[in-house]
PDB file of C-alpha atoms in Angstrom:
ATOM      1  CA  MET A  16     -22.755  10.163 -15.240  1.00 96.00           C
ATOM      2  CA  ARG A  17     -22.672   6.395 -15.682  1.00 97.00           C
ATOM      3  CA  VAL A  18     -21.215   4.353 -12.802  1.00 98.00           C
ATOM      4  CA  LEU A  19     -20.215   0.687 -12.682  1.00 98.00           C
ATOM      5  CA  ILE A  20     -19.396  -1.400  -9.609  1.00 98.00           C
ATOM      6  CA  THR A  21     -17.727  -4.755 -10.206  1.00 97.00           C
ATOM      7  CA  GLY A  22     -18.316  -7.072  -7.283  1.00 96.00           C
ATOM      8  CA  GLY A  23     -21.479  -5.060  -6.711  1.00 95.00           C
ATOM      9  CA  GLY A  24     -23.192  -7.918  -4.907  1.00 92.00           C
ATOM     10  CA  GLY A  25     -20.380  -8.396  -2.394  1.00 92.00           C
ATOM     11  CA  PHE A  26     -19.939  -7.078   1.128  1.00 93.00           C
ATOM     12  CA  ILE A  27     -18.206  -3.813   0.257  1.00 96.00           C
ATOM     13  CA  GLY A  28     -19.952  -3.493  -3.116  1.00 96.00           C
ATOM     14  CA  ALA A  29     -23.382  -3.599  -1.482  1.00 95.00           C
ATOM     15  CA  HIS A  30     -22.436  -0.823   0.948  1.00 96.00           C
ATOM     16  CA  LEU A  31     -21.029   1.230  -1.913  1.00 98.00           C
ATOM     17  CA  ALA A  32     -24.134   0.739  -4.074  1.00 96.00           C
ATOM     18  CA  ASP A  33     -26.399   1.795  -1.199  1.00 96.00           C
ATOM     19  CA  LEU A  34     -24.324   4.921  -0.624  1.00 97.00           C
ATOM     20  CA  LEU A  35     -24.440   5.915  -4.306  1.00 97.00           C
ATOM     21  CA  ARG A  36     -28.208   5.323  -4.438  1.00 96.00           C
ATOM     22  CA  GLU A  37     -28.645   7.502  -1.352  1.00 96.00           C
ATOM     23  CA  ARG A  38     -26.552  10.363  -2.724  1.00 96.00           C
ATOM     24  CA  GLY A  39     -27.640  10.143  -6.341  1.00 96.00           C
ATOM     25  CA  GLU A  40     -24.602  12.073  -7.463  1.00 97.00           C
ATOM     26  CA  LEU A  41     -20.846  11.826  -7.670  1.00 96.00           C
ATOM     27  CA  GLY A  42     -18.619  14.872  -7.597  1.00 92.00           C
ATOM     28  CA  GLY A  43     -21.576  17.158  -8.182  1.00 94.00           C
ATOM     29  CA  ARG A  44     -22.777  15.244 -11.245  1.00 96.00           C
ATOM     30  CA  ARG A  45     -26.044  13.319 -11.183  1.00 97.00           C
ATOM     31  CA  ILE A  46     -25.742   9.542 -11.530  1.00 97.00           C
ATOM     32  CA  GLU A  47     -27.875   8.815 -14.586  1.00 96.00           C
ATOM     33  CA  ALA A  48     -27.161   5.075 -14.700  1.00 96.00           C
ATOM     34  CA  LEU A  49     -25.778   2.630 -12.143  1.00 97.00           C
ATOM     35  CA  ALA A  50     -24.634  -0.854 -13.163  1.00 96.00           C
ATOM     36  CA  LEU A  51     -23.643  -3.673 -10.832  1.00 96.00           C
ATOM     37  CA  ALA A  52     -21.577  -6.601 -12.102  1.00 95.00           C
ATOM     38  CA  ASP A  53     -21.440  -9.825 -10.086  1.00 93.00           C
ATOM     39  CA  GLN A  54     -22.242 -13.520 -10.191  1.00 88.00           C
ATOM     40  CA  ALA A  55     -25.803 -13.121  -8.933  1.00 82.00           C
ATOM     41  CA  LEU A  56     -27.701  -9.888  -8.505  1.00 84.00           C
ATOM     42  CA  PRO A  57     -31.346  -9.120  -7.653  1.00 77.00           C
ATOM     43  CA  GLU A  58     -33.488  -7.057  -9.975  1.00 74.00           C
ATOM     44  CA  THR A  59     -33.419  -3.403  -8.927  1.00 80.00           C
ATOM     45  CA  ALA A  60     -35.596  -0.863 -10.687  1.00 72.00           C
ATOM     46  CA  GLY A  61     -33.657   1.650 -12.717  1.00 82.00           C
ATOM     47  CA  GLU A  62     -30.346  -0.207 -12.520  1.00 91.00           C
ATOM     48  CA  THR A  63     -28.390  -2.471 -14.852  1.00 93.00           C
ATOM     49  CA  ALA A  64     -27.462  -5.926 -13.547  1.00 93.00           C
ATOM     50  CA  ILE A  65     -24.533  -7.587 -15.328  1.00 94.00           C
ATOM     51  CA  ARG A  66     -24.576 -11.187 -14.136  1.00 93.00           C
ATOM     52  CA  GLY A  67     -21.586 -13.496 -14.360  1.00 91.00           C
ATOM     53  CA  ASP A  68     -17.901 -12.931 -13.726  1.00 86.00           C
ATOM     54  CA  LEU A  69     -15.442 -10.799 -15.600  1.00 90.00           C
ATOM     55  CA  THR A  70     -13.608 -13.836 -16.951  1.00 88.00           C
ATOM     56  CA  GLN A  71     -16.527 -14.400 -19.327  1.00 90.00           C
ATOM     57  CA  PRO A  72     -16.234 -12.516 -22.650  1.00 92.00           C
ATOM     58  CA  ALA A  73     -20.004 -11.956 -22.752  1.00 93.00           C
ATOM     59  CA  VAL A  74     -19.862 -10.198 -19.381  1.00 93.00           C
ATOM     60  CA  MET A  75     -16.942  -8.038 -20.467  1.00 92.00           C
ATOM     61  CA  ALA A  76     -18.841  -7.125 -23.638  1.00 93.00           C
ATOM     62  CA  LYS A  77     -21.780  -5.913 -21.521  1.00 94.00           C
ATOM     63  CA  VAL A  78     -19.404  -3.805 -19.439  1.00 93.00           C
ATOM     64  CA  ALA A  79     -17.991  -2.220 -22.584  1.00 91.00           C
ATOM     65  CA  THR A  80     -21.487  -1.590 -23.944  1.00 94.00           C
ATOM     66  CA  PHE A  81     -22.509   0.159 -20.710  1.00 95.00           C
ATOM     67  CA  ARG A  82     -19.653   2.684 -21.279  1.00 95.00           C
ATOM     68  CA  PRO A  83     -19.164   3.796 -17.658  1.00 97.00           C
ATOM     69  CA  ASP A  84     -17.658   7.143 -16.729  1.00 97.00           C
ATOM     70  CA  VAL A  85     -16.572   5.882 -13.293  1.00 98.00           C
ATOM     71  CA  ILE A  86     -15.738   2.291 -12.359  1.00 98.00           C
ATOM     72  CA  PHE A  87     -15.257   0.913  -8.873  1.00 98.00           C
ATOM     73  CA  HIS A  88     -13.379  -2.347  -9.420  1.00 98.00           C
ATOM     74  CA  LEU A  89     -14.025  -4.482  -6.334  1.00 98.00           C
ATOM     75  CA  ALA A  90     -14.511  -7.956  -7.833  1.00 96.00           C
ATOM     76  CA  ALA A  91     -11.962 -10.416  -6.439  1.00 94.00           C
ATOM     77  CA  VAL A  92     -11.399 -13.880  -5.057  1.00 92.00           C
ATOM     78  CA  PRO A  93     -10.343 -13.325  -1.409  1.00 87.00           C
ATOM     79  CA  GLY A  94      -6.923 -14.168  -0.058  1.00 83.00           C
ATOM     80  CA  GLY A  95      -7.483 -17.606   1.461  1.00 83.00           C
ATOM     81  CA  ALA A  96      -9.512 -18.851  -1.500  1.00 88.00           C
ATOM     82  CA  SER A  97      -7.064 -17.528  -4.089  1.00 90.00           C
ATOM     83  CA  GLU A  98      -4.171 -19.109  -2.203  1.00 90.00           C
ATOM     84  CA  ALA A  99      -5.959 -22.454  -2.244  1.00 91.00           C
ATOM     85  CA  ASP A 100      -6.893 -22.219  -5.935  1.00 94.00           C
ATOM     86  CA  TYR A 101      -4.161 -20.412  -7.851  1.00 95.00           C
ATOM     87  CA  ALA A 102      -5.855 -20.777 -11.251  1.00 96.00           C
ATOM     88  CA  LEU A 103      -9.105 -19.234 -10.028  1.00 94.00           C
ATOM     89  CA  GLY A 104      -7.298 -16.408  -8.255  1.00 95.00           C
ATOM     90  CA  ARG A 105      -5.271 -15.612 -11.357  1.00 96.00           C
ATOM     91  CA  ARG A 106      -8.298 -15.642 -13.661  1.00 96.00           C
ATOM     92  CA  VAL A 107     -10.370 -13.313 -11.493  1.00 95.00           C
ATOM     93  CA  ASN A 108      -7.842 -11.158  -9.650  1.00 97.00           C
ATOM     94  CA  LEU A 109      -5.277 -10.692 -12.414  1.00 97.00           C
ATOM     95  CA  ASP A 110      -6.437 -11.742 -15.887  1.00 96.00           C
ATOM     96  CA  ALA A 111      -9.960 -10.341 -15.582  1.00 96.00           C
ATOM     97  CA  SER A 112      -8.647  -7.077 -14.136  1.00 97.00           C
ATOM     98  CA  LEU A 113      -6.279  -6.610 -17.059  1.00 97.00           C
ATOM     99  CA  SER A 114      -9.070  -7.418 -19.512  1.00 95.00           C
ATOM    100  CA  LEU A 115     -11.286  -4.871 -17.764  1.00 97.00           C
ATOM    101  CA  PHE A 116      -8.616  -2.168 -17.944  1.00 97.00           C
ATOM    102  CA  GLU A 117      -8.084  -2.893 -21.639  1.00 96.00           C
ATOM    103  CA  ALA A 118     -11.819  -2.824 -22.409  1.00 94.00           C
ATOM    104  CA  LEU A 119     -12.263   0.470 -20.592  1.00 96.00           C
ATOM    105  CA  ALA A 120      -9.206   1.970 -22.282  1.00 96.00           C
ATOM    106  CA  ALA A 121     -10.580   0.976 -25.692  1.00 94.00           C
ATOM    107  CA  SER A 122     -13.639   3.187 -25.116  1.00 92.00           C
ATOM    108  CA  GLY A 123     -11.489   6.269 -25.750  1.00 93.00           C
ATOM    109  CA  THR A 124     -13.292   8.214 -23.005  1.00 95.00           C
ATOM    110  CA  ARG A 125     -10.591   7.950 -20.294  1.00 96.00           C
ATOM    111  CA  PRO A 126     -12.951   6.839 -17.514  1.00 97.00           C
ATOM    112  CA  THR A 127     -12.032   7.059 -13.841  1.00 97.00           C
ATOM    113  CA  VAL A 128     -11.119   3.697 -12.304  1.00 97.00           C
ATOM    114  CA  VAL A 129     -11.032   3.273  -8.530  1.00 98.00           C
ATOM    115  CA  TYR A 130      -9.255  -0.012  -7.879  1.00 98.00           C
ATOM    116  CA  ALA A 131      -9.743  -1.773  -4.544  1.00 98.00           C
ATOM    117  CA  SER A 132      -6.232  -2.964  -3.795  1.00 98.00           C
ATOM    118  CA  SER A 133      -5.214  -4.307  -0.400  1.00 96.00           C
ATOM    119  CA  ILE A 134      -2.733  -3.916   2.422  1.00 95.00           C
ATOM    120  CA  ALA A 135      -1.831  -7.492   1.465  1.00 93.00           C
ATOM    121  CA  VAL A 136       0.737  -5.910  -0.879  1.00 96.00           C
ATOM    122  CA  TYR A 137       2.944  -4.977   2.113  1.00 95.00           C
ATOM    123  CA  GLY A 138       3.837  -8.397   3.409  1.00 89.00           C
ATOM    124  CA  THR A 139       5.171  -9.472   6.784  1.00 88.00           C
ATOM    125  CA  ASP A 140       8.232  -8.548   8.895  1.00 89.00           C
ATOM    126  CA  LEU A 141       7.380  -4.886   8.402  1.00 94.00           C
ATOM    127  CA  PRO A 142       9.356  -2.004   9.934  1.00 95.00           C
ATOM    128  CA  ASP A 143       8.002  -0.117  12.946  1.00 96.00           C
ATOM    129  CA  LEU A 144       6.552   2.484  10.577  1.00 97.00           C
ATOM    130  CA  VAL A 145       5.198   1.656   7.120  1.00 96.00           C
ATOM    131  CA  THR A 146       5.800   4.582   4.759  1.00 95.00           C
ATOM    132  CA  PRO A 147       5.312   5.160   1.017  1.00 92.00           C
ATOM    133  CA  ARG A 148       8.923   4.017   0.595  1.00 92.00           C
ATOM    134  CA  THR A 149       8.462   0.688   2.365  1.00 95.00           C
ATOM    135  CA  PRO A 150       9.203  -2.117  -0.122  1.00 95.00           C
ATOM    136  CA  LEU A 151       6.217  -4.236  -1.096  1.00 95.00           C
ATOM    137  CA  ARG A 152       6.692  -7.949  -0.444  1.00 94.00           C
ATOM    138  CA  PRO A 153       3.294  -9.688  -0.671  1.00 93.00           C
ATOM    139  CA  PRO A 154       3.257 -12.931   1.356  1.00 87.00           C
ATOM    140  CA  LEU A 155       0.314 -14.411  -0.569  1.00 89.00           C
ATOM    141  CA  THR A 156      -0.618 -14.759  -4.248  1.00 95.00           C
ATOM    142  CA  TYR A 157      -3.631 -12.512  -3.589  1.00 95.00           C
ATOM    143  CA  GLY A 158      -1.344  -9.650  -2.566  1.00 95.00           C
ATOM    144  CA  ALA A 159       0.985 -10.273  -5.509  1.00 96.00           C
ATOM    145  CA  HIS A 160      -1.916  -9.979  -7.946  1.00 97.00           C
ATOM    146  CA  LYS A 161      -3.105  -6.802  -6.248  1.00 97.00           C
ATOM    147  CA  GLN A 162       0.357  -5.264  -6.616  1.00 97.00           C
ATOM    148  CA  VAL A 163       0.527  -6.210 -10.290  1.00 98.00           C
ATOM    149  CA  CYS A 164      -2.863  -4.594 -10.937  1.00 98.00           C
ATOM    150  CA  GLU A 165      -1.752  -1.401  -9.190  1.00 97.00           C
ATOM    151  CA  ILE A 166       1.207  -1.252 -11.581  1.00 97.00           C
ATOM    152  CA  LEU A 167      -0.951  -1.997 -14.621  1.00 97.00           C
ATOM    153  CA  LEU A 168      -3.502   0.667 -13.713  1.00 97.00           C
ATOM    154  CA  ALA A 169      -0.736   3.211 -13.158  1.00 95.00           C
ATOM    155  CA  ASP A 170       0.648   2.393 -16.611  1.00 96.00           C
ATOM    156  CA  PHE A 171      -2.757   2.828 -18.282  1.00 96.00           C
ATOM    157  CA  THR A 172      -2.997   6.167 -16.480  1.00 95.00           C
ATOM    158  CA  ARG A 173       0.488   7.205 -17.617  1.00 94.00           C
ATOM    159  CA  ARG A 174      -0.517   6.449 -21.198  1.00 95.00           C
ATOM    160  CA  GLY A 175      -3.565   8.692 -20.850  1.00 95.00           C
ATOM    161  CA  LEU A 176      -6.036   5.837 -21.394  1.00 97.00           C
ATOM    162  CA  LEU A 177      -7.567   5.717 -17.902  1.00 96.00           C
ATOM    163  CA  ASP A 178      -7.707   7.934 -14.824  1.00 95.00           C
ATOM    164  CA  GLY A 179      -6.690   5.359 -12.254  1.00 95.00           C
ATOM    165  CA  ARG A 180      -6.400   5.579  -8.501  1.00 95.00           C
ATOM    166  CA  SER A 181      -5.683   2.506  -6.361  1.00 97.00           C
ATOM    167  CA  VAL A 182      -6.620   2.429  -2.695  1.00 97.00           C
ATOM    168  CA  ARG A 183      -5.263  -0.242  -0.363  1.00 97.00           C
ATOM    169  CA  LEU A 184      -8.062  -1.558   1.803  1.00 97.00           C
ATOM    170  CA  PRO A 185      -7.302  -2.657   5.395  1.00 96.00           C
ATOM    171  CA  GLY A 186      -9.336  -5.172   7.393  1.00 92.00           C
ATOM    172  CA  ILE A 187     -12.945  -4.219   6.610  1.00 96.00           C
ATOM    173  CA  VAL A 188     -15.598  -5.105   9.196  1.00 96.00           C
ATOM    174  CA  ALA A 189     -18.048  -6.485  10.021  1.00 95.00           C
ATOM    175  CA  ARG A 190     -18.580  -9.122   7.359  1.00 90.00           C
ATOM    176  CA  ALA A 191     -21.178 -11.858   7.696  1.00 86.00           C
ATOM    177  CA  LYS A 192     -20.060 -14.944   9.597  1.00 77.00           C
ATOM    178  CA  THR A 193     -20.020 -16.966   6.390  1.00 61.00           C
ATOM    179  CA  SER A 194     -17.036 -15.097   4.925  1.00 55.00           C
ATOM    180  CA  ALA A 195     -15.699 -18.187   3.155  1.00 56.00           C
ATOM    181  CA  GLY A 196     -12.149 -17.987   1.886  1.00 57.00           C
ATOM    182  CA  LEU A 197     -11.328 -14.823   3.842  1.00 67.00           C
ATOM    183  CA  SER A 198      -8.356 -15.369   6.140  1.00 71.00           C
ATOM    184  CA  SER A 199      -9.094 -12.181   8.107  1.00 83.00           C
ATOM    185  CA  ALA A 200     -12.729 -13.174   8.831  1.00 88.00           C
ATOM    186  CA  PHE A 201     -11.951 -13.435  12.550  1.00 93.00           C
ATOM    187  CA  MET A 202     -11.799  -9.612  12.694  1.00 95.00           C
ATOM    188  CA  SER A 203     -15.510  -9.486  11.884  1.00 95.00           C
ATOM    189  CA  ASP A 204     -16.465 -12.619  13.788  1.00 95.00           C
ATOM    190  CA  ILE A 205     -15.199 -11.288  17.118  1.00 96.00           C
ATOM    191  CA  LEU A 206     -17.360  -8.169  16.758  1.00 97.00           C
ATOM    192  CA  HIS A 207     -20.490 -10.193  16.039  1.00 96.00           C
ATOM    193  CA  ALA A 208     -19.774 -12.560  18.937  1.00 96.00           C
ATOM    194  CA  LEU A 209     -19.127  -9.848  21.507  1.00 97.00           C
ATOM    195  CA  LYS A 210     -22.241  -7.903  20.575  1.00 96.00           C
ATOM    196  CA  ALA A 211     -24.381 -11.045  20.724  1.00 96.00           C
ATOM    197  CA  GLY A 212     -22.804 -12.275  23.974  1.00 97.00           C
ATOM    198  CA  GLU A 213     -21.414 -15.429  22.396  1.00 96.00           C
ATOM    199  CA  THR A 214     -18.143 -17.215  23.119  1.00 96.00           C
ATOM    200  CA  PHE A 215     -15.342 -16.768  20.606  1.00 96.00           C
ATOM    201  CA  THR A 216     -12.016 -18.517  20.069  1.00 95.00           C
ATOM    202  CA  CYS A 217      -9.557 -16.053  18.595  1.00 95.00           C
ATOM    203  CA  PRO A 218      -6.810 -17.297  16.215  1.00 95.00           C
ATOM    204  CA  VAL A 219      -4.473 -14.465  17.279  1.00 96.00           C
ATOM    205  CA  GLY A 220      -3.385 -13.287  20.709  1.00 96.00           C
ATOM    206  CA  PRO A 221      -4.749 -10.255  22.601  1.00 97.00           C
ATOM    207  CA  GLU A 222      -1.686  -8.166  21.697  1.00 97.00           C
ATOM    208  CA  ALA A 223      -2.065  -8.842  17.967  1.00 96.00           C
ATOM    209  CA  THR A 224      -2.518  -5.578  16.069  1.00 97.00           C
ATOM    210  CA  ALA A 225      -4.289  -4.956  12.781  1.00 96.00           C
ATOM    211  CA  TRP A 226      -5.463  -2.060  10.634  1.00 97.00           C
ATOM    212  CA  TRP A 227      -9.256  -1.686  10.910  1.00 98.00           C
ATOM    213  CA  MET A 228     -12.039   0.111   9.015  1.00 98.00           C
ATOM    214  CA  SER A 229     -15.815  -0.222   8.888  1.00 98.00           C
ATOM    215  CA  ALA A 230     -17.500  -1.089   5.597  1.00 97.00           C
ATOM    216  CA  GLN A 231     -19.484   2.145   5.690  1.00 97.00           C
ATOM    217  CA  ARG A 232     -16.346   4.279   6.044  1.00 98.00           C
ATOM    218  CA  CYS A 233     -14.685   2.198   3.313  1.00 98.00           C
ATOM    219  CA  ALA A 234     -17.580   2.950   0.933  1.00 98.00           C
ATOM    220  CA  GLU A 235     -17.310   6.659   1.726  1.00 98.00           C
ATOM    221  CA  ASN A 236     -13.581   6.562   1.013  1.00 98.00           C
ATOM    222  CA  LEU A 237     -14.106   4.778  -2.303  1.00 98.00           C
ATOM    223  CA  VAL A 238     -16.582   7.455  -3.375  1.00 98.00           C
ATOM    224  CA  HIS A 239     -14.160  10.180  -2.345  1.00 97.00           C
ATOM    225  CA  ALA A 240     -11.315   8.464  -4.195  1.00 97.00           C
ATOM    226  CA  ALA A 241     -13.322   8.776  -7.417  1.00 97.00           C
ATOM    227  CA  VAL A 242     -13.607  12.554  -7.154  1.00 96.00           C
ATOM    228  CA  MET A 243     -10.460  13.617  -5.272  1.00 94.00           C
ATOM    229  CA  ASP A 244      -7.805  15.551  -7.145  1.00 88.00           C
ATOM    230  CA  ALA A 245      -5.327  12.706  -7.290  1.00 74.00           C
ATOM    231  CA  SER A 246      -3.559  14.087 -10.367  1.00 66.00           C
ATOM    232  CA  ARG A 247      -1.632  16.669  -8.387  1.00 61.00           C
ATOM    233  CA  ALA A 248      -0.529  14.082  -5.827  1.00 63.00           C
ATOM    234  CA  ASP A 249       0.455  11.121  -7.959  1.00 72.00           C
ATOM    235  CA  PRO A 250      -1.229  10.265 -11.279  1.00 67.00           C
ATOM    236  CA  GLY A 251      -2.212   6.625 -11.189  1.00 70.00           C
ATOM    237  CA  GLY A 252      -0.978   6.386  -7.626  1.00 87.00           C
ATOM    238  CA  ALA A 253      -1.801   3.962  -4.830  1.00 94.00           C
ATOM    239  CA  TRP A 254      -2.727   5.039  -1.330  1.00 95.00           C
ATOM    240  CA  PRO A 255      -3.358   3.061   1.858  1.00 96.00           C
ATOM    241  CA  LEU A 256      -6.669   4.111   3.349  1.00 97.00           C
ATOM    242  CA  PRO A 257      -6.227   5.847   6.725  1.00 97.00           C
ATOM    243  CA  VAL A 258      -6.689   3.281   9.463  1.00 97.00           C
ATOM    244  CA  LEU A 259      -7.226   2.722  13.147  1.00 98.00           C
ATOM    245  CA  ARG A 260      -4.394   0.514  14.409  1.00 98.00           C
ATOM    246  CA  LEU A 261      -5.980  -1.571  17.131  1.00 98.00           C
ATOM    247  CA  SER A 262      -5.087  -4.726  19.019  1.00 98.00           C
ATOM    248  CA  ILE A 263      -7.546  -7.510  19.732  1.00 97.00           C
ATOM    249  CA  GLY A 264      -7.325  -6.367  23.342  1.00 97.00           C
ATOM    250  CA  ASP A 265      -8.441  -2.881  22.272  1.00 98.00           C
ATOM    251  CA  ILE A 266     -11.433  -4.394  20.481  1.00 98.00           C
ATOM    252  CA  ILE A 267     -12.373  -6.458  23.551  1.00 98.00           C
ATOM    253  CA  ASP A 268     -12.055  -3.357  25.785  1.00 98.00           C
ATOM    254  CA  THR A 269     -14.240  -1.313  23.430  1.00 98.00           C
ATOM    255  CA  CYS A 270     -16.939  -3.975  23.115  1.00 98.00           C
ATOM    256  CA  SER A 271     -16.903  -4.620  26.873  1.00 97.00           C
ATOM    257  CA  ALA A 272     -17.411  -0.932  27.586  1.00 97.00           C
ATOM    258  CA  ARG A 273     -20.302  -0.806  25.123  1.00 97.00           C
ATOM    259  CA  TYR A 274     -22.044  -4.164  25.640  1.00 97.00           C
ATOM    260  CA  GLY A 275     -21.076  -5.111  29.187  1.00 96.00           C
ATOM    261  CA  GLU A 276     -18.038  -6.205  31.160  1.00 96.00           C
ATOM    262  CA  SER A 277     -19.190  -9.819  30.982  1.00 95.00           C
ATOM    263  CA  ARG A 278     -17.994  -9.838  27.358  1.00 96.00           C
ATOM    264  CA  ARG A 279     -14.369 -10.081  28.472  1.00 94.00           C
ATOM    265  CA  GLY A 280     -14.758 -13.637  29.638  1.00 94.00           C
ATOM    266  CA  LEU A 281     -16.277 -14.791  26.348  1.00 97.00           C
ATOM    267  CA  VAL A 282     -13.016 -14.674  24.392  1.00 97.00           C
ATOM    268  CA  SER A 283     -10.417 -17.418  24.550  1.00 97.00           C
ATOM    269  CA  PHE A 284      -7.211 -17.542  22.549  1.00 97.00           C
ATOM    270  CA  GLN A 285      -5.700 -20.260  20.396  1.00 95.00           C
ATOM    271  CA  PRO A 286      -3.124 -18.337  18.340  1.00 94.00           C
ATOM    272  CA  ARG A 287      -2.265 -19.780  14.954  1.00 93.00           C
ATOM    273  CA  PRO A 288       1.212 -18.617  13.912  1.00 91.00           C
ATOM    274  CA  GLU A 289       0.371 -18.511  10.211  1.00 87.00           C
ATOM    275  CA  VAL A 290      -2.618 -16.225  10.856  1.00 89.00           C
ATOM    276  CA  GLU A 291      -0.889 -14.006  13.387  1.00 90.00           C
ATOM    277  CA  ALA A 292       2.134 -13.562  11.105  1.00 87.00           C
ATOM    278  CA  VAL A 293      -0.045 -12.057   8.364  1.00 84.00           C
ATOM    279  CA  PHE A 294      -2.913 -10.421  10.271  1.00 86.00           C
ATOM    280  CA  GLY A 295      -1.629  -9.741  13.774  1.00 90.00           C
ATOM    281  CA  ARG A 296       1.576  -7.742  13.536  1.00 92.00           C
ATOM    282  CA  TYR A 297       0.716  -4.543  11.734  1.00 95.00           C
ATOM    283  CA  PRO A 298       2.896  -1.621  12.820  1.00 97.00           C
ATOM    284  CA  ARG A 299       2.166   2.097  12.597  1.00 97.00           C
ATOM    285  CA  LEU A 300       1.175   3.404   9.161  1.00 97.00           C
ATOM    286  CA  ASP A 301       2.195   6.678   7.556  1.00 96.00           C
ATOM    287  CA  ASP A 302      -1.062   7.539   5.786  1.00 95.00           C
ATOM    288  CA  ALA A 303      -0.475  11.305   5.670  1.00 94.00           C
ATOM    289  CA  SER A 304      -0.687  11.493   1.873  1.00 92.00           C
ATOM    290  CA  ALA A 305      -4.080   9.770   1.888  1.00 95.00           C
ATOM    291  CA  ARG A 306      -5.385  12.022   4.659  1.00 95.00           C
ATOM    292  CA  ALA A 307      -4.187  15.086   2.748  1.00 93.00           C
ATOM    293  CA  LEU A 308      -6.436  14.000  -0.133  1.00 93.00           C
ATOM    294  CA  GLY A 309      -9.453  13.803   2.187  1.00 95.00           C
ATOM    295  CA  LEU A 310      -9.571  10.061   2.896  1.00 97.00           C
ATOM    296  CA  ARG A 311     -10.533   9.200   6.505  1.00 98.00           C
ATOM    297  CA  ASP A 312     -10.519   6.544   9.199  1.00 98.00           C
ATOM    298  CA  ASP A 313     -13.466   5.772  11.522  1.00 98.00           C
ATOM    299  CA  GLY A 314     -12.406   8.285  14.153  1.00 98.00           C
ATOM    300  CA  SER A 315     -12.299   6.080  17.260  1.00 98.00           C
ATOM    301  CA  ALA A 316     -12.486   2.440  18.263  1.00 98.00           C
ATOM    302  CA  ASP A 317     -16.003   2.964  19.610  1.00 98.00           C
ATOM    303  CA  ASP A 318     -17.174   4.599  16.374  1.00 98.00           C
ATOM    304  CA  LEU A 319     -15.557   1.784  14.390  1.00 98.00           C
ATOM    305  CA  VAL A 320     -17.472  -0.865  16.346  1.00 98.00           C
ATOM    306  CA  ARG A 321     -20.781   0.987  16.198  1.00 97.00           C
ATOM    307  CA  ARG A 322     -20.450   1.785  12.502  1.00 97.00           C
ATOM    308  CA  ALA A 323     -19.299  -1.728  11.629  1.00 97.00           C
ATOM    309  CA  LEU A 324     -22.295  -3.246  13.407  1.00 96.00           C
ATOM    310  CA  GLY A 325     -24.790  -0.835  11.855  1.00 93.00           C
ATOM    311  CA  GLU A 326     -25.500   1.218  14.982  1.00 94.00           C
ATOM    312  CA  ILE A 327     -24.426   4.546  13.454  1.00 87.00           C
ATOM    313  CA  ASN A 328     -23.785   5.810   9.905  1.00 81.00           C
TER     314      ASN A 328
END
C-alpha cells in the first residue's frame, strides 16, 4: 500500500506520520511507501518527500507520479490566516484541493481520500444540539472552503472516481505556542501555560465551551477513517469527530488537579467577543453516527490534557 499525507510536516500531519511509521500497516495491509507533501520536509530514510505546496504544478505532478492508494489531505492555510489573505486561502484550501481530487481521480485506481474538514463549517448561533441535520453556515472563508471541498469530494465519490470520507476536526491540542494564523491557538496555549506554571490571559471567559481533541487521538481517528466501512453509512459522507465538550473552567479545574491548585490563580480573562462568538459557544454535539463507525474522543478531560501534552499515548 502506498500512502500520502499532504501537510505532512504540520502539527497533525507529523503525529499522523509517526503513527503510520509505528504501525507499518493500514487496514491489515503493509505500508510499502509513505510520502509526505509539505513546504519543507527533512530527509527520512525510506520515505518520499514532496517539497512545495499543492498550488505548484510540479508538486501536483509528483503526487500523481507517486500514485497513492490512500491519501490523508491535511494541507491548509488556517482560519485566521486565510481570513486575512483571501487569495492565499482560496489557492491552498480550495483550488489546490480540487486539483488534488482531479489528479487522484485521473489515476483510475479509485484511491481512498480522507479529507480533514473542520467544525468551522457549522458557524455560530448554533442550536442547543448540533445534529447531522443542522444547517451549515460557516462564519469564516476557511469554513466555507472546507464545506465546498466536502461537497466536491462527495461528488467525486458518487461518480466512482474516489473513495472519499470527510471528517470534521474540532479544536486539536496542544499545538506549539507559535501557531501563527490559528484563531483557536489559545486552546493549546492555556494547556502549555498551566503545565509550566506560567500566567495566561484568556481571550474567552471561563464559561466558554469548545469541542476538544488531542492530536494523538486525532491521528488515530484519521487512520481509522481510512479503513472504516463508510460505504454502508454514507458514501462520500462527512462526520464530525467525537468530541469532549469542555469549558475553559473545566480545563482549569483539570490542570489544577493535575499540576497543583496554584494554577488557578495564573489565568486572567480578557474576553474578545469576536473570538468567543466563534470558539466559545459550542453546544452539545450529536456524534452518534461517527461513534458507530468506531471514531473516538479522548475519554476524559484528564486523559485529553495528558495526551495533548505528551504524558500518555
